[in-house]
C-alpha cells in the first residue's frame, strides 16, 4: 500500500530588518528606505518606521543563492535588486510587483547603478563582468569583460555615455558605451578597490580601497566647455582618451578598509564609510569657495616663508612685497585666481565623524534635504538595526531607529504556546513575543542571553534559561520580566515541561538536573498575584547536561550528556534504566514521541538515531545533515520527525519507515532551533541569519518516490548547469584592453525554449507539406476533407511557430536563438515576412531578424537557398520599420508641441526643470565670481597707485 503524505511549504519569514550581505538605498522620493531582508526587499516608511511593502521573489526559497546582494533605485518608481544567483529583478515600488527578471551573470551581483534618465542599468558581479541592461526593452545590451577579479562598483559618467567600473584587481576601467570598448585603465591603487562614486555635477570621482587615503580624479567633460579644476597648467594638454585625471588624495583617520563612498544628491556632502563603526562626512566646496580657500592657503604659506619680519612690516612695505610675490606668478589680476593650484583638501573638508554602536554594513543619503540641515544619512548595522542621522553644521545627531521588528543577534530558541497563538523567541539580550500567523512583533523584553525557553500551559507566563545560569520569568501580557532566579551554577541548556502541567525540568552545564514546581500566588508587598517557582528535587549527573526530555507518561527522564551518551532514569526514584550510546559526538537535541514508543536524538556527528524507549535498541541511524543537527521534534500524535541543522535546511522524516520525506530550504545561515505547533499544521524555525520562518502544512499530497525523483532531477540540473561551462576547459584569455560579449547566459529555460521552437518548426513544416499536398489533390478534383494537426489547436503554421515565443522573456531571446542550428534559423527567417503583418509583433520580428542575421551572417551569404528569403524579408522589413518609426516620431513631435504650448501659457516648467535650474545657478555663481575677481583686481590696482 502506497502511503500519502502532506507537503510543507514556506509560508512566512519575519524578524529581519536589514541583512548584512547587501546595501540599503532610498527610493527616488526620499520617503521610503529600501532594505535587504535575506531574499526579500523591505520598503520602510522612514517617518512612521513601519514596513509598508515586502518585495518577495515568486520562485520558491532556495536559501543563500536567492539572497539580495545589491539594491539600486531608479529616478522613477522602479527598483533593481541583484541576487546571489546572478539574477536581477526589476520591481515596481508602487505595486510591489516584479516587472522583469534579467539573467546574465554567473556569480552574485555586487553592484547596480542606474543612469540619470533611468533607462540604462549597469551591473557588476563576482564573475568579473560588467553588463549593461536596457531597462525599457527589458534586455541585455552587451557584456564588458576585462577585469581580472570581481567587480565591486560601477558608475555612469560623461552624461551617461561612459561607464567607470572598479574591481578587486586594483584597477579602474573607463568604458565607452557607444563604441563598447575600454577607453582607459587607471592604476595606482595598492590594494583592492571596494567602492567609487561621482558627484552629481560630474566634477570629481572618488575611490575607496584598503589604502590609507581616498583617491580623487577629475572627469573630462566632452560636450560642455567649462572651466575645470585641475592639478596644474599642464593638464590642458592631455590625451583625448584620458577621461579620469588624478586629482589628489585625502588621508583617512581610520585604518580599516573603505566600504562605501557616496555623494548626496545636491553634491555638497561626501560620506566615507569604513568597514567598522565609523563614517566620515566631508563638506564639498564649490569652485569659488575652493579657489578662495586655496588662495588663503597660498597667502599663509607666503607669510610663513617671509617670516616675522615680513609680517611686522606689512604696514610699511608688506603691500609692495605681497604684490611682488603675486606678480612673480601672474601679471593680470583677474587671471590670478585661475592660476592658483587647487588641491583636494581645498575642495573636501572634514565636517563630522559618526561613530555607531555596532559595525556598519551600508549607508545611504536621503535624496531630499530637510530644513536647517545639510542632509540625512541612513545606516544599516550588522546587528539587524537601521539608524538615521541628521547632519548639521555643528553636529550630527541620531533622529530615528528601526529596531523593534527583529533580534539583534542569533535566534537561539523558539517556543509556541499550547494553542499556537503566541511565539516566544530568545537571543543574546532580548526576548520577543510574536504573532506567528502575521509575523508581527507584539512585545520586546530585555533579558539575559537566552539559550532555551518555555511557555507555560496558561499562556500567560514564559520561562527563559540563560547563559549565566539564571531562570527568568516573563509576563507575556504586560511584556515585563517579573523575576530572575539564580537556578544553576552553569548555563541553563534545556527546559522541558512535565506532563502533569504543574512543573518543569531544567538541565545545566553544572551537571545538575532540577525539578521545579510553579504556582501563582501573591507575595507580601505585591499588589497582584505573580508566578513563583520552587526547586523540589535535584538529580546529579556525571557530566554537563545538554538536553532533557520527559516521556509523556512522566515515567522516564532522558538526559543527554557531554560524553555523547543519553542516560534514561525513572522520574520518581531517579533509578538508572537505560544508556543510549552510539553517537560519536555529543547529542545536541532529542525528543520523545507522543505515545512514548520512540526517542529520536540528533548529534554534532551529523546523524540522527531513532531508538526504542522500551529496550533502548537503536532502530536506525541516519546520516541526516551536512553539519551538526541542532534540533529534532516529533509532530504531535505521529511518528513524523522534523530536524534542523547548521547546513541551513529543514528535513522531514518518517521514523517508522526511516525515510526522508521532504527537504525545506530557505534559511541563509545555521538553524539553531525548531518548534512544532500542537496540531502539526505548521512549524517555526530560528536561525543565525536572525530570521524566524514559518512553514505551513498544505493540502497537497505527495509520494516518497516522487520526492526522490525530484531530488535526483535537481542534482542532475545542478550538474547540467555546471556542464554549460566545462571546468577543465582552458579559459579564454581576455586582452588587456578588454572585450565585449553577449549579455545573456545559457540557462535551462533558454534550452527548453530552443527545443520548443525546433519542435514547432518541424510540426509546422510537416503541416505545410500536408496543406500543399491537399491543395494538389483538390486540383485533381478529389473531394477530400483536410484534417488539421490537433497539436496546432486550429492555428496556421506561421501562428503556431510564433506562439513558441510567447513565454520567452525578452532578456532570454538572444540566448534562445543562439542555440538554434542554422537549418532551423533559416526556417525561422522564412516566417518573419508573414509576422510583420501583426502590428504588435514588429519589435519582436526586428529583434529576431537582427539576431539571426548577425549570428549566421557568413553562412547566409554562402547559402544560395537563403537569398530568396533574405530578399523578401529585406523589402518588407525596411518598409514596416520605417512606418512605425514615422508613427513614433510623429507622436513625439506632437507631444513636444503640446508641451511647448502649455509652457508658453504658464510659468510651469516640465521635465527640464532641474537642468534649467542648474543652468541658472551656474550662471549666477559665475557672475558673482567674475564680480569678486574684478573687485579684487581693482583694489590691488588702487593699492599700487
mmCIF file of N, CA and C in Angstrom, residues 206-271:
data_model
loop_
_atom_site.group_PDB
_atom_site.id
_atom_site.type_symbol
_atom_site.label_atom_id
_atom_site.label_comp_id
_atom_site.label_asym_id
_atom_site.label_seq_id
_atom_site.Cartn_x
_atom_site.Cartn_y
_atom_site.Cartn_z
ATOM 1 N N UNK A 206 35.591 59.709 -6.818
ATOM 2 C CA UNK A 206 36.360 59.299 -5.640
ATOM 3 C C UNK A 206 36.320 57.791 -5.526
ATOM 4 N N UNK A 207 37.442 57.203 -5.130
ATOM 5 C CA UNK A 207 37.537 55.754 -4.952
ATOM 6 C C UNK A 207 38.024 55.458 -3.540
ATOM 7 N N UNK A 208 37.564 54.328 -3.025
ATOM 8 C CA UNK A 208 37.986 53.885 -1.700
ATOM 9 C C UNK A 208 38.516 52.474 -1.754
ATOM 10 N N UNK A 209 39.612 52.228 -1.034
ATOM 11 C CA UNK A 209 40.248 50.910 -1.009
ATOM 12 C C UNK A 209 40.766 50.670 0.408
ATOM 13 N N UNK A 210 41.638 49.706 0.548
ATOM 14 C CA UNK A 210 42.255 49.458 1.843
ATOM 15 C C UNK A 210 43.454 50.362 2.083
ATOM 16 N N UNK A 211 43.785 51.242 1.129
ATOM 17 C CA UNK A 211 44.871 52.196 1.318
ATOM 18 C C UNK A 211 44.506 53.203 2.407
ATOM 19 N N UNK A 212 45.473 53.976 2.830
ATOM 20 C CA UNK A 212 45.261 54.928 3.914
ATOM 21 C C UNK A 212 44.593 56.212 3.451
ATOM 22 N N UNK A 213 44.370 56.339 2.152
ATOM 23 C CA UNK A 213 43.812 57.587 1.655
ATOM 24 C C UNK A 213 42.655 57.325 0.701
ATOM 25 N N UNK A 214 41.844 58.368 0.530
ATOM 26 C CA UNK A 214 40.832 58.384 -0.520
ATOM 27 C C UNK A 214 41.452 59.024 -1.751
ATOM 28 N N UNK A 215 41.227 58.419 -2.906
ATOM 29 C CA UNK A 215 41.794 58.959 -4.151
ATOM 30 C C UNK A 215 40.710 59.688 -4.929
ATOM 31 N N UNK A 216 41.082 60.844 -5.484
ATOM 32 C CA UNK A 216 40.142 61.668 -6.233
ATOM 33 C C UNK A 216 40.642 61.858 -7.656
ATOM 34 N N UNK A 217 39.690 61.892 -8.588
ATOM 35 C CA UNK A 217 40.000 62.086 -10.001
ATOM 36 C C UNK A 217 39.068 63.157 -10.558
ATOM 37 N N UNK A 218 39.609 63.992 -11.460
ATOM 38 C CA UNK A 218 38.749 64.923 -12.186
ATOM 39 C C UNK A 218 38.277 64.246 -13.461
ATOM 40 N N UNK A 219 37.079 64.603 -13.895
ATOM 41 C CA UNK A 219 36.444 63.973 -15.052
ATOM 42 C C UNK A 219 36.454 64.947 -16.211
ATOM 43 N N UNK A 220 36.976 64.515 -17.347
ATOM 44 C CA UNK A 220 36.999 65.366 -18.535
ATOM 45 C C UNK A 220 35.591 65.466 -19.114
ATOM 46 N N UNK A 221 35.147 66.703 -19.299
ATOM 47 C CA UNK A 221 33.820 66.936 -19.865
ATOM 48 C C UNK A 221 33.942 66.996 -21.387
ATOM 49 N N UNK A 222 33.137 66.214 -22.074
ATOM 50 C CA UNK A 222 33.208 66.150 -23.536
ATOM 51 C C UNK A 222 32.512 67.331 -24.201
ATOM 52 N N UNK A 223 31.229 67.482 -23.897
ATOM 53 C CA UNK A 223 30.407 68.424 -24.664
ATOM 54 C C UNK A 223 30.444 69.830 -24.098
ATOM 55 N N UNK A 224 30.524 69.961 -22.779
ATOM 56 C CA UNK A 224 30.429 71.277 -22.155
ATOM 57 C C UNK A 224 31.821 71.854 -21.989
ATOM 58 N N UNK A 225 32.038 73.014 -22.544
ATOM 59 C CA UNK A 225 33.341 73.672 -22.436
ATOM 60 C C UNK A 225 33.331 74.518 -21.175
ATOM 61 N N UNK A 226 33.655 73.841 -20.056
ATOM 62 C CA UNK A 226 33.577 74.530 -18.778
ATOM 63 C C UNK A 226 34.956 74.571 -18.136
ATOM 64 N N UNK A 227 35.113 75.479 -17.228
ATOM 65 C CA UNK A 227 36.381 75.613 -16.521
ATOM 66 C C UNK A 227 36.442 74.567 -15.433
ATOM 67 N N UNK A 228 37.404 73.693 -15.492
ATOM 68 C CA UNK A 228 37.504 72.613 -14.509
ATOM 69 C C UNK A 228 38.739 72.811 -13.652
ATOM 70 N N UNK A 229 38.636 72.360 -12.436
ATOM 71 C CA UNK A 229 39.756 72.445 -11.504
ATOM 72 C C UNK A 229 40.729 71.331 -11.818
ATOM 73 N N UNK A 230 41.973 71.648 -11.889
ATOM 74 C CA UNK A 230 42.970 70.636 -12.226
ATOM 75 C C UNK A 230 44.206 70.840 -11.376
ATOM 76 N N UNK A 231 45.113 69.884 -11.504
ATOM 77 C CA UNK A 231 46.327 69.940 -10.695
ATOM 78 C C UNK A 231 47.266 71.043 -11.159
ATOM 79 N N UNK A 232 47.288 71.364 -12.381
ATOM 80 C CA UNK A 232 48.211 72.366 -12.879
ATOM 81 C C UNK A 232 47.917 72.723 -14.306
ATOM 82 N N UNK A 233 48.755 73.599 -14.858
ATOM 83 C CA UNK A 233 48.507 74.064 -16.212
ATOM 84 C C UNK A 233 48.785 73.032 -17.267
ATOM 85 N N UNK A 234 49.606 71.999 -16.948
ATOM 86 C CA UNK A 234 49.957 71.015 -17.956
ATOM 87 C C UNK A 234 48.792 70.114 -18.322
ATOM 88 N N UNK A 235 47.760 70.040 -17.466
ATOM 89 C CA UNK A 235 46.656 69.109 -17.722
ATOM 90 C C UNK A 235 45.804 69.545 -18.896
ATOM 91 N N UNK A 236 45.955 70.797 -19.354
ATOM 92 C CA UNK A 236 45.166 71.239 -20.513
ATOM 93 C C UNK A 236 45.589 70.492 -21.765
ATOM 94 N N UNK A 237 46.862 70.088 -21.817
ATOM 95 C CA UNK A 237 47.330 69.284 -22.938
ATOM 96 C C UNK A 237 47.302 67.826 -22.483
ATOM 97 N N UNK A 238 46.200 67.137 -22.726
ATOM 98 C CA UNK A 238 46.032 65.781 -22.219
ATOM 99 C C UNK A 238 45.626 64.853 -23.352
ATOM 100 N N UNK A 239 45.761 63.586 -23.075
ATOM 101 C CA UNK A 239 45.366 62.565 -24.035
ATOM 102 C C UNK A 239 43.859 62.624 -24.239
ATOM 103 N N UNK A 240 43.408 62.535 -25.487
ATOM 104 C CA UNK A 240 41.975 62.648 -25.743
ATOM 105 C C UNK A 240 41.206 61.448 -25.198
ATOM 106 N N UNK A 241 41.900 60.317 -24.947
ATOM 107 C CA UNK A 241 41.240 59.152 -24.382
ATOM 108 C C UNK A 241 41.223 59.189 -22.857
ATOM 109 N N UNK A 242 41.893 60.138 -22.263
ATOM 110 C CA UNK A 242 42.013 60.177 -20.808
ATOM 111 C C UNK A 242 40.793 60.868 -20.204
ATOM 112 N N UNK A 243 39.877 60.091 -19.691
ATOM 113 C CA UNK A 243 38.656 60.632 -19.091
ATOM 114 C C UNK A 243 38.902 61.019 -17.641
ATOM 115 N N UNK A 244 39.627 60.172 -16.891
ATOM 116 C CA UNK A 244 39.914 60.422 -15.477
ATOM 117 C C UNK A 244 41.345 60.905 -15.324
ATOM 118 N N UNK A 245 41.511 62.023 -14.630
ATOM 119 C CA UNK A 245 42.836 62.572 -14.330
ATOM 120 C C UNK A 245 43.023 62.610 -12.825
ATOM 121 N N UNK A 246 44.142 62.085 -12.361
ATOM 122 C CA UNK A 246 44.373 62.026 -10.919
ATOM 123 C C UNK A 246 44.419 63.432 -10.341
ATOM 124 N N UNK A 247 43.626 63.640 -9.301
ATOM 125 C CA UNK A 247 43.496 64.965 -8.688
ATOM 126 C C UNK A 247 44.263 65.064 -7.378
ATOM 127 N N UNK A 248 44.217 63.991 -6.572
ATOM 128 C CA UNK A 248 44.933 64.008 -5.299
ATOM 129 C C UNK A 248 44.328 63.008 -4.324
ATOM 130 N N UNK A 249 44.804 63.074 -3.089
ATOM 131 C CA UNK A 249 44.341 62.161 -2.041
ATOM 132 C C UNK A 249 44.007 62.920 -0.775
ATOM 133 N N UNK A 250 43.215 62.263 0.065
ATOM 134 C CA UNK A 250 42.933 62.732 1.426
ATOM 135 C C UNK A 250 43.285 61.595 2.373
ATOM 136 N N UNK A 251 44.075 61.891 3.377
ATOM 137 C CA UNK A 251 44.423 60.877 4.367
ATOM 138 C C UNK A 251 43.226 60.604 5.271
ATOM 139 N N UNK A 252 42.932 59.339 5.466
ATOM 140 C CA UNK A 252 41.793 58.958 6.301
ATOM 141 C C UNK A 252 42.222 58.827 7.756
ATOM 142 N N UNK A 253 41.238 58.974 8.653
ATOM 143 C CA UNK A 253 41.526 58.853 10.078
ATOM 144 C C UNK A 253 41.588 57.396 10.516
ATOM 145 N N UNK A 254 40.811 56.540 9.855
ATOM 146 C CA UNK A 254 40.680 55.155 10.280
ATOM 147 C C UNK A 254 41.542 54.252 9.412
ATOM 148 N N UNK A 255 42.088 53.193 10.001
ATOM 149 C CA UNK A 255 42.953 52.277 9.263
ATOM 150 C C UNK A 255 42.192 51.161 8.561
ATOM 151 N N UNK A 256 40.912 50.961 8.922
ATOM 152 C CA UNK A 256 40.118 49.916 8.268
ATOM 153 C C UNK A 256 39.888 50.272 6.801
ATOM 154 N N UNK A 257 39.601 49.259 5.998
ATOM 155 C CA UNK A 257 39.368 49.497 4.572
ATOM 156 C C UNK A 257 38.087 50.280 4.356
ATOM 157 N N UNK A 258 38.036 50.996 3.258
ATOM 158 C CA UNK A 258 36.830 51.747 2.908
ATOM 159 C C UNK A 258 35.789 50.774 2.363
ATOM 160 N N UNK A 259 34.562 50.866 2.846
ATOM 161 C CA UNK A 259 33.481 50.008 2.361
ATOM 162 C C UNK A 259 32.597 50.742 1.363
ATOM 163 N N UNK A 260 32.300 52.018 1.617
ATOM 164 C CA UNK A 260 31.416 52.784 0.735
ATOM 165 C C UNK A 260 31.830 54.247 0.728
ATOM 166 N N UNK A 261 31.851 54.867 -0.441
ATOM 167 C CA UNK A 261 31.904 56.325 -0.556
ATOM 168 C C UNK A 261 30.666 56.755 -1.324
ATOM 169 N N UNK A 262 30.049 57.840 -0.894
ATOM 170 C CA UNK A 262 28.800 58.242 -1.522
ATOM 171 C C UNK A 262 28.596 59.744 -1.391
ATOM 172 N N UNK A 263 28.266 60.394 -2.512
ATOM 173 C CA UNK A 263 27.866 61.796 -2.514
ATOM 174 C C UNK A 263 26.357 61.878 -2.281
ATOM 175 N N UNK A 264 25.921 62.974 -1.649
ATOM 176 C CA UNK A 264 24.479 63.189 -1.564
ATOM 177 C C UNK A 264 23.984 63.782 -2.883
ATOM 178 N N UNK A 265 22.663 63.927 -3.008
ATOM 179 C CA UNK A 265 22.076 64.302 -4.292
ATOM 180 C C UNK A 265 22.460 65.718 -4.699
ATOM 181 N N UNK A 266 22.601 66.632 -3.732
ATOM 182 C CA UNK A 266 22.983 68.007 -4.067
ATOM 183 C C UNK A 266 24.475 68.152 -4.306
ATOM 184 N N UNK A 267 25.268 67.155 -3.901
ATOM 185 C CA UNK A 267 26.700 67.168 -4.174
ATOM 186 C C UNK A 267 27.533 67.962 -3.193
ATOM 187 N N UNK A 268 26.940 68.438 -2.083
ATOM 188 C CA UNK A 268 27.722 69.220 -1.121
ATOM 189 C C UNK A 268 28.241 68.387 0.035
ATOM 190 N N UNK A 269 27.926 67.082 0.077
ATOM 191 C CA UNK A 269 28.418 66.201 1.133
ATOM 192 C C UNK A 269 28.979 64.927 0.521
ATOM 193 N N UNK A 270 30.031 64.409 1.149
ATOM 194 C CA UNK A 270 30.616 63.125 0.774
ATOM 195 C C UNK A 270 30.768 62.299 2.043
ATOM 196 N N UNK A 271 30.209 61.095 2.019
ATOM 197 C CA UNK A 271 30.321 60.193 3.166
ATOM 198 C C UNK A 271 31.283 59.068 2.831
#
